[in-house]
Tab-separated table of C-alpha atoms in Angstrom:
chain	number	residue	atom	x	y	z
V	1	GLY	CA	-13.302	-14.601	39.802
V	2	SER	CA	-14.054	-10.806	40.916
V	3	ALA	CA	-16.280	-10.317	43.684
V	4	ASP	CA	-17.932	-6.845	42.704
V	5	LEU	CA	-22.102	-7.171	41.403
V	6	TRP	CA	-22.907	-4.393	38.659
V	7	VAL	CA	-25.914	-4.359	36.718
V	8	ILE	CA	-26.649	-1.756	33.571
V	9	GLY	CA	-29.073	1.197	34.982
V	10	SER	CA	-32.450	2.146	32.601
V	11	THR	CA	-30.612	5.876	32.468
V	12	SER	CA	-27.649	4.553	30.331
V	13	PRO	CA	-27.368	6.326	27.170
V	14	LEU	CA	-26.857	2.983	25.878
V	15	ARG	CA	-30.047	1.389	26.469
V	16	PRO	CA	-30.999	1.923	22.562
V	17	GLN	CA	-28.260	-0.285	21.251
V	18	LEU	CA	-28.843	-3.185	24.276
V	19	SER	CA	-32.571	-3.067	23.652
V	20	PHE	CA	-32.097	-7.224	24.428
V	21	LEU	CA	-30.971	-6.865	27.807
V	22	ARG	CA	-33.027	-6.136	31.487
V	23	PHE	CA	-32.555	-2.633	32.909
V	24	TYR	CA	-32.149	-2.014	36.488
V	25	ASN	CA	-34.606	0.918	37.247
V	26	HIS	CA	-34.074	2.185	40.534
V	27	SER	CA	-37.161	4.559	40.891
V	28	ASN	CA	-39.044	1.015	41.172
V	29	SER	CA	-37.312	0.840	44.955
V	30	LEU	CA	-37.919	2.492	48.091
V	31	ASN	CA	-34.341	1.163	49.410
V	32	TYR	CA	-32.400	2.979	46.791
V	33	GLN	CA	-29.551	5.486	47.974
V	34	ARG	CA	-26.685	6.447	45.880
V	35	LEU	CA	-23.326	6.547	47.573
V	36	ASN	CA	-21.661	9.768	45.461
V	37	ARG	CA	-18.794	7.609	44.835
V	38	SER	CA	-18.315	6.260	41.346
V	39	PHE	CA	-18.439	2.498	40.307
V	40	SER	CA	-15.501	1.515	37.655
V	41	ILE	CA	-13.875	-2.401	36.493
V	42	GLU	CA	-12.617	-3.979	33.854
V	43	TYR	CA	-12.680	-7.365	32.612
V	44	GLY	CA	-10.290	-9.177	30.106
V	45	ARG	CA	-13.410	-8.183	27.269
V	46	GLY	CA	-13.867	-4.506	28.585
V	47	LYS	CA	-14.957	-2.202	31.294
V	48	CYS	CA	-17.799	-0.559	32.628
V	49	GLU	CA	-18.558	2.827	34.771
V	50	GLY	CA	-20.999	4.159	36.993
V	51	ASP	CA	-22.294	5.045	40.543
V	52	LEU	CA	-22.058	3.138	43.950
V	53	VAL	CA	-25.519	2.560	44.694
V	54	THR	CA	-26.895	0.654	47.523
V	55	ASP	CA	-30.813	-1.047	47.426
V	56	SER	CA	-32.579	-4.400	48.570
V	57	VAL	CA	-31.297	-7.196	45.846
V	58	THR	CA	-33.763	-10.316	45.937
V	59	VAL	CA	-31.768	-13.860	44.342
V	60	GLY	CA	-34.627	-16.714	43.677
V	61	SER	CA	-36.896	-16.162	47.138
V	62	SER	CA	-34.487	-14.764	49.285
V	63	THR	CA	-34.036	-10.789	49.850
V	64	VAL	CA	-30.847	-9.111	51.175
V	65	HIS	CA	-31.185	-4.980	52.375
V	66	GLY	CA	-28.226	-3.044	51.861
V	67	GLN	CA	-26.114	-4.660	49.302
V	68	VAL	CA	-23.518	-1.717	48.120
V	69	PHE	CA	-23.021	-2.771	43.936
V	70	GLY	CA	-22.502	-0.677	40.748
V	71	GLU	CA	-25.615	1.128	38.676
V	72	VAL	CA	-23.556	0.822	35.414
V	73	PHE	CA	-24.020	3.675	32.386
V	74	ASN	CA	-21.511	2.764	29.986
V	75	VAL	CA	-20.422	-0.328	29.138
V	76	THR	CA	-17.908	-1.093	26.629
V	77	LEU	CA	-19.887	-2.971	23.873
V	78	SER	CA	-17.881	-5.700	22.928
V	79	ILE	CA	-19.113	-7.101	26.205
V	80	GLU	CA	-22.391	-7.211	25.098
V	81	SER	CA	-23.940	-9.390	22.688
V	82	ALA	CA	-28.053	-10.613	21.699
V	83	ASP	CA	-26.823	-14.279	21.877
V	84	GLU	CA	-24.663	-13.602	25.042
V	85	PRO	CA	-27.026	-11.017	26.956
V	86	ILE	CA	-25.787	-9.371	30.248
V	87	ASP	CA	-27.634	-7.560	32.392
V	88	GLY	CA	-25.108	-7.147	35.247
V	89	ILE	CA	-22.504	-9.731	36.999
V	90	MET	CA	-22.478	-11.136	40.107
V	91	GLY	CA	-18.692	-12.000	41.868
V	92	LEU	CA	-18.541	-14.626	44.196
V	93	GLY	CA	-15.086	-14.101	45.157
V	94	PHE	CA	-13.182	-13.129	48.284
V	95	SER	CA	-14.491	-9.299	49.286
V	96	THR	CA	-10.415	-8.977	49.371
V	97	LEU	CA	-10.735	-8.609	45.376
V	98	ALA	CA	-13.714	-6.025	45.703
V	99	MET	CA	-12.737	-3.363	43.869
V	100	HIS	CA	-13.973	-0.477	46.143
V	101	HIS	CA	-13.770	-2.601	49.376
V	102	GLN	CA	-17.613	-3.913	49.955
V	103	PRO	CA	-18.586	-6.688	51.117
V	104	SER	CA	-19.482	-9.147	48.241
V	105	ILE	CA	-23.219	-10.511	48.047
V	106	LEU	CA	-21.593	-14.007	49.336
V	107	ASP	CA	-20.751	-12.155	52.877
V	108	THR	CA	-24.263	-10.015	52.708
V	109	PHE	CA	-26.050	-13.422	52.326
V	110	LYS	CA	-24.133	-14.402	55.845
V	111	THR	CA	-24.385	-11.684	57.820
V	112	GLN	CA	-27.702	-11.504	57.162
V	113	ASN	CA	-28.587	-14.949	57.972
V	114	MET	CA	-29.621	-16.548	55.341
V	115	ILE	CA	-26.909	-19.079	54.521
V	116	SER	CA	-25.108	-20.704	57.040
V	117	ARG	CA	-21.563	-20.882	55.337
V	118	ARG	CA	-20.219	-18.721	53.242
V	119	ALA	CA	-20.609	-21.224	50.160
V	120	PHE	CA	-21.604	-22.092	46.827
V	121	SER	CA	-21.814	-24.569	44.344
V	122	PHE	CA	-23.228	-25.674	40.740
V	123	ILE	CA	-25.620	-28.170	39.722
V	124	LEU	CA	-25.074	-28.389	35.717
V	125	SER	CA	-27.561	-30.352	33.490
V	126	LYS	CA	-26.122	-32.012	30.422
V	127	GLY	CA	-26.817	-30.283	27.345
V	128	VAL	CA	-26.722	-26.291	26.283
V	129	ASP	CA	-31.001	-26.422	26.190
V	130	ALA	CA	-31.089	-28.875	29.073
V	131	ALA	CA	-33.284	-27.612	32.480
V	132	GLY	CA	-31.933	-28.169	36.040
V	133	SER	CA	-28.995	-26.189	36.127
V	134	ALA	CA	-29.094	-24.184	39.422
V	135	ILE	CA	-26.699	-22.340	41.989
V	136	VAL	CA	-27.117	-23.228	45.424
V	137	PHE	CA	-26.107	-20.926	48.546
V	138	GLY	CA	-24.683	-22.074	51.502
V	139	GLU	CA	-24.399	-25.854	52.121
V	140	PRO	CA	-23.854	-27.608	49.133
V	141	ASP	CA	-26.747	-30.360	48.001
V	142	GLU	CA	-24.925	-33.227	48.256
V	143	ASP	CA	-27.783	-35.567	46.526
V	144	GLU	CA	-27.242	-33.914	43.617
V	145	SER	CA	-23.576	-35.451	44.146
V	146	LYS	CA	-22.899	-38.632	42.854
V	147	ASN	CA	-19.600	-39.545	44.226
V	148	GLY	CA	-19.833	-37.273	47.528
V	149	ILE	CA	-18.162	-33.942	48.264
V	150	ASN	CA	-14.676	-33.537	48.498
V	151	TRP	CA	-13.369	-30.557	50.146
V	152	PHE	CA	-10.057	-28.931	49.909
V	153	ASP	CA	-8.493	-26.076	51.867
V	154	VAL	CA	-8.334	-22.883	49.714
V	155	VAL	CA	-4.568	-21.053	49.086
V	156	ARG	CA	-3.493	-18.148	48.412
V	157	TYR	CA	-3.128	-17.025	45.051
V	158	LYS	CA	0.048	-14.230	43.899
V	159	ILE	CA	1.230	-13.859	39.942
V	160	ASP	CA	5.035	-13.883	40.020
V	161	SER	CA	5.069	-10.607	37.914
V	162	SER	CA	2.438	-8.779	39.978
V	163	PRO	CA	3.757	-5.985	42.871
V	164	SER	CA	0.502	-7.210	44.678
V	165	PRO	CA	0.723	-9.158	47.419
V	166	ALA	CA	-0.975	-12.670	47.008
V	167	HIS	CA	-4.835	-12.627	47.323
V	168	TYR	CA	-7.647	-15.683	48.339
V	169	LEU	CA	-8.922	-16.746	44.927
V	170	TRP	CA	-10.827	-19.920	44.486
V	171	THR	CA	-7.482	-21.602	44.107
V	172	ILE	CA	-6.813	-25.031	45.470
V	173	PRO	CA	-3.303	-27.121	45.470
V	174	LEU	CA	-3.571	-29.573	42.648
V	175	GLN	CA	-1.140	-33.014	41.738
V	176	THR	CA	-2.945	-34.711	38.946
V	177	VAL	CA	-6.080	-34.895	36.378
V	178	ALA	CA	-8.080	-38.011	35.996
V	179	ILE	CA	-9.375	-38.456	32.287
V	180	ASP	CA	-11.783	-41.578	32.174
V	181	ASP	CA	-9.603	-42.995	34.527
V	182	ASP	CA	-6.331	-42.154	33.017
V	183	THR	CA	-3.897	-40.374	35.998
V	184	SER	CA	-0.918	-40.559	33.137
V	185	VAL	CA	-2.238	-36.907	32.294
V	186	SER	CA	0.010	-33.892	34.288
V	187	PHE	CA	0.166	-30.692	34.509
V	188	CYS	CA	2.642	-30.220	37.248
V	189	GLY	CA	5.621	-31.961	36.040
V	190	VAL	CA	6.307	-35.100	35.988
V	191	PRO	CA	3.190	-37.804	35.335
V	192	GLY	CA	3.056	-40.037	38.333
V	193	SER	CA	4.778	-37.231	40.814
V	194	GLN	CA	3.967	-35.823	43.778
V	195	SER	CA	4.547	-32.019	43.104
V	196	ALA	CA	1.827	-30.046	43.325
V	197	CYS	CA	1.202	-27.063	41.737
V	198	THR	CA	-1.826	-24.279	42.150
V	199	ALA	CA	-5.181	-24.570	39.893
V	200	LEU	CA	-7.577	-21.838	39.723
V	201	LEU	CA	-11.636	-22.548	39.621
V	202	ASP	CA	-13.027	-20.062	37.596
V	203	THR	CA	-16.732	-20.250	37.355
V	204	GLY	CA	-16.499	-16.938	35.113
V	205	THR	CA	-15.050	-18.981	32.666
V	206	SER	CA	-15.064	-21.916	30.681
V	207	PHE	CA	-11.070	-22.562	32.187
V	208	VAL	CA	-9.348	-24.136	34.749
V	209	LEU	CA	-5.726	-22.087	35.549
V	210	LEU	CA	-3.087	-24.096	36.144
């Protein structure tokens, strides 16, 4: 996914229309600084615009300082809904993907010694409303893995039609997919062949892109 962090500022003119959200009020912070640079990012469902700022950011019980992010004032309303409210987005991709060339929050966690490895993992509970889901920054919790953890090298990814150079995304080589131990399913050519394709694991959507 993306590598940019943004939240909607409390002075957004769209606040009356987005009353179901929580807003970032920079006047409550002693560490807030505006960087006199604009911020904008576009997604498949719309875009948002605002200012590039820096402040302390708390995730769970950990706080990092001097994190650069977007304080957004204008956002495409098609992104937002009361059923799926988005107060902001915390991109966890590689910093080379950041629209404004700033360290991601994952990089800041590492440089400020909050984590030992630039890694994150998800624990997903069963059922939409079931409790227990979590995001873990740093080393994964191996106790939550039933069959242990397998590690794969990340490979560079390039869209064939794009003039941009290849980037590091959360892409890995994939040869086959097993469904209920059935390995005859193949997305990469002839079933049973050893040819590999590239799979993009995107935590921001419900898809695996091949």
